[in-house]
């Protein structure tokens, strides 16, 4: 496996995007759609968090 893929996987673990370190051995496997959707919603929440009233 390429070193850049392993480094990217380690960054994903540190950031909490990937929760299982065993995925570092399977970075070339296809990703299920639900994983991609979960990541997309995490990004949406971070970039545009729901507004909260301070009243």
PDB file of N, CA, C and O in Angstrom:
ATOM      1  N   UNK A   1       0.850  -1.171   0.000  1.00  0.00           N
ATOM      2  CA  UNK A   1       0.000   0.000   0.000  1.00  0.00           C
ATOM      3  C   UNK A   1       0.899   1.238   0.000  1.00  0.00           C
ATOM      4  O   UNK A   1       1.951   1.253   0.638  1.00  0.00           O
ATOM      5  N   UNK A   2       0.451   2.266  -0.681  1.00  0.00           N
ATOM      6  CA  UNK A   2       1.222   3.496  -0.782  1.00  0.00           C
ATOM      7  C   UNK A   2       1.315   4.204   0.571  1.00  0.00           C
ATOM      8  O   UNK A   2       0.365   4.203   1.358  1.00  0.00           O
ATOM      9  N   UNK A   3       2.472   4.834   0.801  1.00  0.00           N
ATOM     10  CA  UNK A   3       2.712   5.523   2.069  1.00  0.00           C
ATOM     11  C   UNK A   3       1.741   6.685   2.265  1.00  0.00           C
ATOM     12  O   UNK A   3       1.297   6.946   3.390  1.00  0.00           O
ATOM     13  N   UNK A   4       1.378   7.375   1.168  1.00  0.00           N
ATOM     14  CA  UNK A   4       0.471   8.524   1.309  1.00  0.00           C
ATOM     15  C   UNK A   4      -0.915   8.083   1.763  1.00  0.00           C
ATOM     16  O   UNK A   4      -1.594   8.802   2.485  1.00  0.00           O
ATOM     17  N   UNK A   5      -1.321   6.876   1.371  1.00  0.00           N
ATOM     18  CA  UNK A   5      -2.626   6.365   1.802  1.00  0.00           C
ATOM     19  C   UNK A   5      -2.602   6.060   3.295  1.00  0.00           C
ATOM     20  O   UNK A   5      -3.557   6.359   4.014  1.00  0.00           O
ATOM     21  N   UNK A   6      -1.518   5.469   3.752  1.00  0.00           N
ATOM     22  CA  UNK A   6      -1.398   5.150   5.172  1.00  0.00           C
ATOM     23  C   UNK A   6      -1.374   6.437   5.995  1.00  0.00           C
ATOM     24  O   UNK A   6      -2.022   6.536   7.038  1.00  0.00           O
ATOM     25  N   UNK A   7      -0.633   7.442   5.523  1.00  0.00           N
ATOM     26  CA  UNK A   7      -0.571   8.729   6.228  1.00  0.00           C
ATOM     27  C   UNK A   7      -1.949   9.384   6.276  1.00  0.00           C
ATOM     28  O   UNK A   7      -2.355   9.931   7.305  1.00  0.00           O
ATOM     29  N   UNK A   8      -2.676   9.328   5.183  1.00  0.00           N
ATOM     30  CA  UNK A   8      -4.029   9.874   5.142  1.00  0.00           C
ATOM     31  C   UNK A   8      -4.939   9.133   6.114  1.00  0.00           C
ATOM     32  O   UNK A   8      -5.743   9.743   6.824  1.00  0.00           O
ATOM     33  N   UNK A   9      -4.809   7.819   6.188  1.00  0.00           N
ATOM     34  CA  UNK A   9      -5.594   7.028   7.121  1.00  0.00           C
ATOM     35  C   UNK A   9      -5.284   7.383   8.565  1.00  0.00           C
ATOM     36  O   UNK A   9      -6.180   7.475   9.401  1.00  0.00           O
ATOM     37  N   UNK A  10      -4.008   7.613   8.871  1.00  0.00           N
ATOM     38  CA  UNK A  10      -3.616   8.002  10.232  1.00  0.00           C
ATOM     39  C   UNK A  10      -4.206   9.361  10.598  1.00  0.00           C
ATOM     40  O   UNK A  10      -4.662   9.569  11.720  1.00  0.00           O
ATOM     41  N   UNK A  11      -4.203  10.285   9.646  1.00  0.00           N
ATOM     42  CA  UNK A  11      -4.808  11.600   9.890  1.00  0.00           C
ATOM     43  C   UNK A  11      -6.303  11.461  10.146  1.00  0.00           C
ATOM     44  O   UNK A  11      -6.870  12.149  10.995  1.00  0.00           O
ATOM     45  N   UNK A  12      -6.955  10.565   9.407  1.00  0.00           N
ATOM     46  CA  UNK A  12      -8.388  10.338   9.591  1.00  0.00           C
ATOM     47  C   UNK A  12      -8.666   9.765  10.975  1.00  0.00           C
ATOM     48  O   UNK A  12      -9.657  10.124  11.617  1.00  0.00           O
ATOM     49  N   UNK A  13      -7.802   8.881  11.458  1.00  0.00           N
ATOM     50  CA  UNK A  13      -7.960   8.335  12.813  1.00  0.00           C
ATOM     51  C   UNK A  13      -7.804   9.432  13.852  1.00  0.00           C
ATOM     52  O   UNK A  13      -8.599   9.529  14.793  1.00  0.00           O
ATOM     53  N   UNK A  14      -6.782  10.267  13.701  1.00  0.00           N
ATOM     54  CA  UNK A  14      -6.534  11.347  14.657  1.00  0.00           C
ATOM     55  C   UNK A  14      -7.687  12.359  14.685  1.00  0.00           C
ATOM     56  O   UNK A  14      -8.022  12.896  15.734  1.00  0.00           O
ATOM     57  N   UNK A  15      -8.281  12.599  13.517  1.00  0.00           N
ATOM     58  CA  UNK A  15      -9.376  13.566  13.426  1.00  0.00           C
ATOM     59  C   UNK A  15     -10.711  12.975  13.876  1.00  0.00           C
ATOM     60  O   UNK A  15     -11.689  13.694  14.005  1.00  0.00           O
ATOM     61  N   UNK A  16     -10.761  11.673  14.096  1.00  0.00           N
ATOM     62  CA  UNK A  16     -12.001  11.038  14.514  1.00  0.00           C
ATOM     63  C   UNK A  16     -12.922  10.677  13.367  1.00  0.00           C
ATOM     64  O   UNK A  16     -14.049  10.259  13.579  1.00  0.00           O
ATOM     65  N   UNK A  17     -12.435  10.839  12.140  1.00  0.00           N
ATOM     66  CA  UNK A  17     -13.248  10.470  10.975  1.00  0.00           C
ATOM     67  C   UNK A  17     -13.344   8.952  10.885  1.00  0.00           C
ATOM     68  O   UNK A  17     -14.397   8.397  10.604  1.00  0.00           O
ATOM     69  N   UNK A  18     -12.225   8.293  11.106  1.00  0.00           N
ATOM     70  CA  UNK A  18     -12.168   6.841  11.140  1.00  0.00           C
ATOM     71  C   UNK A  18     -12.045   6.435  12.598  1.00  0.00           C
ATOM     72  O   UNK A  18     -11.237   6.995  13.323  1.00  0.00           O
ATOM     73  N   UNK A  19     -12.839   5.478  13.028  1.00  0.00           N
ATOM     74  CA  UNK A  19     -12.835   5.106  14.436  1.00  0.00           C
ATOM     75  C   UNK A  19     -12.149   3.770  14.698  1.00  0.00           C
ATOM     76  O   UNK A  19     -11.765   3.485  15.809  1.00  0.00           O
ATOM     77  N   UNK A  20     -11.986   2.959  13.677  1.00  0.00           N
ATOM     78  CA  UNK A  20     -11.409   1.626  13.832  1.00  0.00           C
ATOM     79  C   UNK A  20     -10.038   1.572  13.155  1.00  0.00           C
ATOM     80  O   UNK A  20      -9.939   1.682  11.933  1.00  0.00           O
ATOM     81  N   UNK A  21      -8.953   1.404  13.918  1.00  0.00           N
ATOM     82  CA  UNK A  21      -7.619   1.380  13.318  1.00  0.00           C
ATOM     83  C   UNK A  21      -7.392   0.206  12.364  1.00  0.00           C
ATOM     84  O   UNK A  21      -6.457   0.230  11.569  1.00  0.00           O
ATOM     85  N   UNK A  22      -8.236  -0.800  12.400  1.00  0.00           N
ATOM     86  CA  UNK A  22      -8.094  -1.925  11.469  1.00  0.00           C
ATOM     87  C   UNK A  22      -8.334  -1.495  10.027  1.00  0.00           C
ATOM     88  O   UNK A  22      -7.904  -2.166   9.093  1.00  0.00           O
ATOM     89  N   UNK A  23      -9.018  -0.350   9.828  1.00  0.00           N
ATOM     90  CA  UNK A  23      -9.247   0.145   8.471  1.00  0.00           C
ATOM     91  C   UNK A  23      -7.956   0.556   7.789  1.00  0.00           C
ATOM     92  O   UNK A  23      -7.901   0.656   6.569  1.00  0.00           O
ATOM     93  N   UNK A  24      -6.890   0.808   8.556  1.00  0.00           N
ATOM     94  CA  UNK A  24      -5.613   1.181   7.948  1.00  0.00           C
ATOM     95  C   UNK A  24      -5.085   0.076   7.030  1.00  0.00           C
ATOM     96  O   UNK A  24      -4.348   0.351   6.093  1.00  0.00           O
ATOM     97  N   UNK A  25      -5.467  -1.157   7.304  1.00  0.00           N
ATOM     98  CA  UNK A  25      -5.044  -2.280   6.461  1.00  0.00           C
ATOM     99  C   UNK A  25      -5.958  -2.472   5.260  1.00  0.00           C
ATOM    100  O   UNK A  25      -5.660  -3.280   4.385  1.00  0.00           O
ATOM    101  N   UNK A  26      -7.077  -1.745   5.217  1.00  0.00           N
ATOM    102  CA  UNK A  26      -8.071  -1.966   4.155  1.00  0.00           C
ATOM    103  C   UNK A  26      -8.414  -0.665   3.418  1.00  0.00           C
ATOM    104  O   UNK A  26      -9.533  -0.483   2.965  1.00  0.00           O
ATOM    105  N   UNK A  27      -7.456   0.240   3.290  1.00  0.00           N
ATOM    106  CA  UNK A  27      -7.723   1.537   2.672  1.00  0.00           C
ATOM    107  C   UNK A  27      -8.038   1.441   1.177  1.00  0.00           C
ATOM    108  O   UNK A  27      -8.607   2.365   0.609  1.00  0.00           O
ATOM    109  N   UNK A  28      -7.663   0.340   0.540  1.00  0.00           N
ATOM    110  CA  UNK A  28      -7.943   0.181  -0.892  1.00  0.00           C
ATOM    111  C   UNK A  28      -9.311  -0.434  -1.171  1.00  0.00           C
ATOM    112  O   UNK A  28      -9.715  -0.541  -2.329  1.00  0.00           O
ATOM    113  N   UNK A  29     -10.026  -0.823  -0.118  1.00  0.00           N
ATOM    114  CA  UNK A  29     -11.348  -1.424  -0.323  1.00  0.00           C
ATOM    115  C   UNK A  29     -12.385  -0.346  -0.647  1.00  0.00           C
ATOM    116  O   UNK A  29     -12.254   0.802  -0.221  1.00  0.00           O
ATOM    117  N   UNK A  30     -13.426  -0.708  -1.385  1.00  0.00           N
ATOM    118  CA  UNK A  30     -14.493   0.261  -1.676  1.00  0.00           C
ATOM    119  C   UNK A  30     -15.198   0.712  -0.400  1.00  0.00           C
ATOM    120  O   UNK A  30     -15.334  -0.041   0.556  1.00  0.00           O
ATOM    121  N   UNK A  31     -15.657   1.950  -0.407  1.00  0.00           N
ATOM    122  CA  UNK A  31     -16.353   2.522   0.745  1.00  0.00           C
ATOM    123  C   UNK A  31     -17.857   2.403   0.519  1.00  0.00           C
ATOM    124  O   UNK A  31     -18.357   2.765  -0.537  1.00  0.00           O
ATOM    125  N   UNK A  32     -18.586   1.907   1.523  1.00  0.00           N
ATOM    126  CA  UNK A  32     -20.041   1.855   1.396  1.00  0.00           C
ATOM    127  C   UNK A  32     -20.631   3.266   1.308  1.00  0.00           C
ATOM    128  O   UNK A  32     -20.074   4.222   1.852  1.00  0.00           O
ATOM    129  N   UNK A  33     -21.728   3.387   0.645  1.00  0.00           N
ATOM    130  CA  UNK A  33     -22.381   4.680   0.460  1.00  0.00           C
ATOM    131  C   UNK A  33     -22.742   5.322   1.785  1.00  0.00           C
ATOM    132  O   UNK A  33     -22.606   6.536   1.955  1.00  0.00           O
ATOM    133  N   UNK A  34     -23.169   4.530   2.780  1.00  0.00           N
ATOM    134  CA  UNK A  34     -23.582   5.118   4.058  1.00  0.00           C
ATOM    135  C   UNK A  34     -22.422   5.828   4.740  1.00  0.00           C
ATOM    136  O   UNK A  34     -22.615   6.822   5.435  1.00  0.00           O
ATOM    137  N   UNK A  35     -21.193   5.359   4.528  1.00  0.00           N
ATOM    138  CA  UNK A  35     -20.027   6.012   5.128  1.00  0.00           C
ATOM    139  C   UNK A  35     -19.822   7.381   4.485  1.00  0.00           C
ATOM    140  O   UNK A  35     -19.588   8.377   5.171  1.00  0.00           O
ATOM    141  N   UNK A  36     -19.934   7.428   3.179  1.00  0.00           N
ATOM    142  CA  UNK A  36     -19.797   8.697   2.467  1.00  0.00           C
ATOM    143  C   UNK A  36     -20.878   9.688   2.890  1.00  0.00           C
ATOM    144  O   UNK A  36     -20.601  10.870   3.109  1.00  0.00           O
ATOM    145  N   UNK A  37     -22.095   9.207   3.057  1.00  0.00           N
ATOM    146  CA  UNK A  37     -23.186  10.076   3.500  1.00  0.00           C
ATOM    147  C   UNK A  37     -22.950  10.592   4.913  1.00  0.00           C
ATOM    148  O   UNK A  37     -23.179  11.765   5.205  1.00  0.00           O
ATOM    149  N   UNK A  38     -22.458   9.732   5.794  1.00  0.00           N
ATOM    150  CA  UNK A  38     -22.173  10.164   7.163  1.00  0.00           C
ATOM    151  C   UNK A  38     -21.109  11.250   7.170  1.00  0.00           C
ATOM    152  O   UNK A  38     -21.226  12.261   7.873  1.00  0.00           O
ATOM    153  N   UNK A  39     -20.063  11.080   6.365  1.00  0.00           N
ATOM    154  CA  UNK A  39     -19.018  12.097   6.266  1.00  0.00           C
ATOM    155  C   UNK A  39     -19.564  13.409   5.720  1.00  0.00           C
ATOM    156  O   UNK A  39     -19.207  14.492   6.196  1.00  0.00           O
ATOM    157  N   UNK A  40     -20.430  13.322   4.723  1.00  0.00           N
ATOM    158  CA  UNK A  40     -21.019  14.527   4.136  1.00  0.00           C
ATOM    159  C   UNK A  40     -21.841  15.288   5.179  1.00  0.00           C
ATOM    160  O   UNK A  40     -21.738  16.514   5.288  1.00  0.00           O
ATOM    161  N   UNK A  41     -22.632  14.577   5.966  1.00  0.00           N
ATOM    162  CA  UNK A  41     -23.439  15.241   6.991  1.00  0.00           C
ATOM    163  C   UNK A  41     -22.572  15.819   8.106  1.00  0.00           C
ATOM    164  O   UNK A  41     -22.883  16.871   8.661  1.00  0.00           O
ATOM    165  N   UNK A  42     -21.468  15.157   8.442  1.00  0.00           N
ATOM    166  CA  UNK A  42     -20.535  15.701   9.431  1.00  0.00           C
ATOM    167  C   UNK A  42     -19.954  17.024   8.930  1.00  0.00           C
ATOM    168  O   UNK A  42     -19.837  17.987   9.682  1.00  0.00           O
ATOM    169  N   UNK A  43     -19.604  17.069   7.653  1.00  0.00           N
ATOM    170  CA  UNK A  43     -19.069  18.298   7.062  1.00  0.00           C
ATOM    171  C   UNK A  43     -20.104  19.412   7.062  1.00  0.00           C
ATOM    172  O   UNK A  43     -19.798  20.557   7.388  1.00  0.00           O
ATOM    173  N   UNK A  44     -21.323  19.072   6.697  1.00  0.00           N
ATOM    174  CA  UNK A  44     -22.392  20.072   6.682  1.00  0.00           C
ATOM    175  C   UNK A  44     -22.589  20.653   8.079  1.00  0.00           C
ATOM    176  O   UNK A  44     -22.718  21.862   8.240  1.00  0.00           O
ATOM    177  N   UNK A  45     -22.598  19.795   9.093  1.00  0.00           N
ATOM    178  CA  UNK A  45     -22.771  20.261  10.472  1.00  0.00           C
ATOM    179  C   UNK A  45     -21.641  21.197  10.894  1.00  0.00           C
ATOM    180  O   UNK A  45     -21.874  22.182  11.582  1.00  0.00           O
ATOM    181  N   UNK A  46     -20.418  20.902  10.472  1.00  0.00           N
ATOM    182  CA  UNK A  46     -19.279  21.737  10.862  1.00  0.00           C
ATOM    183  C   UNK A  46     -19.252  23.052  10.097  1.00  0.00           C
ATOM    184  O   UNK A  46     -18.910  24.090  10.650  1.00  0.00           O
ATOM    185  N   UNK A  47     -19.607  23.011   8.820  1.00  0.00           N
ATOM    186  CA  UNK A  47     -19.539  24.211   8.000  1.00  0.00           C
ATOM    187  C   UNK A  47     -20.739  25.121   8.193  1.00  0.00           C
ATOM    188  O   UNK A  47     -20.629  26.336   8.066  1.00  0.00           O
ATOM    189  N   UNK A  48     -21.892  24.539   8.490  1.00  0.00           N
ATOM    190  CA  UNK A  48     -23.117  25.323   8.657  1.00  0.00           C
ATOM    191  C   UNK A  48     -23.875  24.768   9.854  1.00  0.00           C
ATOM    192  O   UNK A  48     -24.921  24.123   9.693  1.00  0.00           O
ATOM    193  N   UNK A  49     -23.391  25.034  11.078  1.00  0.00           N
ATOM    194  CA  UNK A  49     -24.068  24.483  12.254  1.00  0.00           C
ATOM    195  C   UNK A  49     -25.443  25.075  12.426  1.00  0.00           C
ATOM    196  O   UNK A  49     -25.705  26.198  11.990  1.00  0.00           O
ATOM    197  N   UNK A  50     -26.347  24.322  13.030  1.00  0.00           N
ATOM    198  CA  UNK A  50     -27.695  24.849  13.268  1.00  0.00           C
ATOM    199  C   UNK A  50     -27.622  26.086  14.170  1.00  0.00           C
ATOM    200  O   UNK A  50     -26.813  26.148  15.089  1.00  0.00           O
ATOM    201  N   UNK A  51     -28.453  27.037  13.881  1.00  0.00           N
ATOM    202  CA  UNK A  51     -28.453  28.265  14.684  1.00  0.00           C
ATOM    203  C   UNK A  51     -29.158  28.012  16.007  1.00  0.00           C
ATOM    204  O   UNK A  51     -30.154  27.282  16.088  1.00  0.00           O
ATOM    205  N   UNK A  52     -28.630  28.635  17.039  1.00  0.00           N
ATOM    206  CA  UNK A  52     -29.189  28.489  18.380  1.00  0.00           C
ATOM    207  C   UNK A  52     -29.486  29.887  18.908  1.00  0.00           C
ATOM    208  O   UNK A  52     -28.650  30.783  18.842  1.00  0.00           O
ATOM    209  N   UNK A  53     -30.656  30.065  19.423  1.00  0.00           N
ATOM    210  CA  UNK A  53     -31.053  31.341  19.987  1.00  0.00           C
ATOM    211  C   UNK A  53     -30.357  31.558  21.329  1.00  0.00           C
ATOM    212  O   UNK A  53     -30.264  30.646  22.144  1.00  0.00           O
ATOM    213  N   UNK A  54     -29.887  32.763  21.565  1.00  0.00           N
ATOM    214  CA  UNK A  54     -29.238  33.075  22.834  1.00  0.00           C
ATOM    215  C   UNK A  54     -30.208  33.705  23.845  1.00  0.00           C
ATOM    216  O   UNK A  54     -29.806  34.160  24.881  1.00  0.00           O
ATOM    217  N   UNK A  55     -31.468  33.714  23.518  1.00  0.00           N
ATOM    218  CA  UNK A  55     -32.472  34.301  24.417  1.00  0.00           C
ATOM    219  C   UNK A  55     -32.800  33.383  25.557  1.00  0.00           C
ATOM    220  O   UNK A  55     -32.846  32.266  25.553  1.00  0.00           O
TER     221      UNK A  55
END
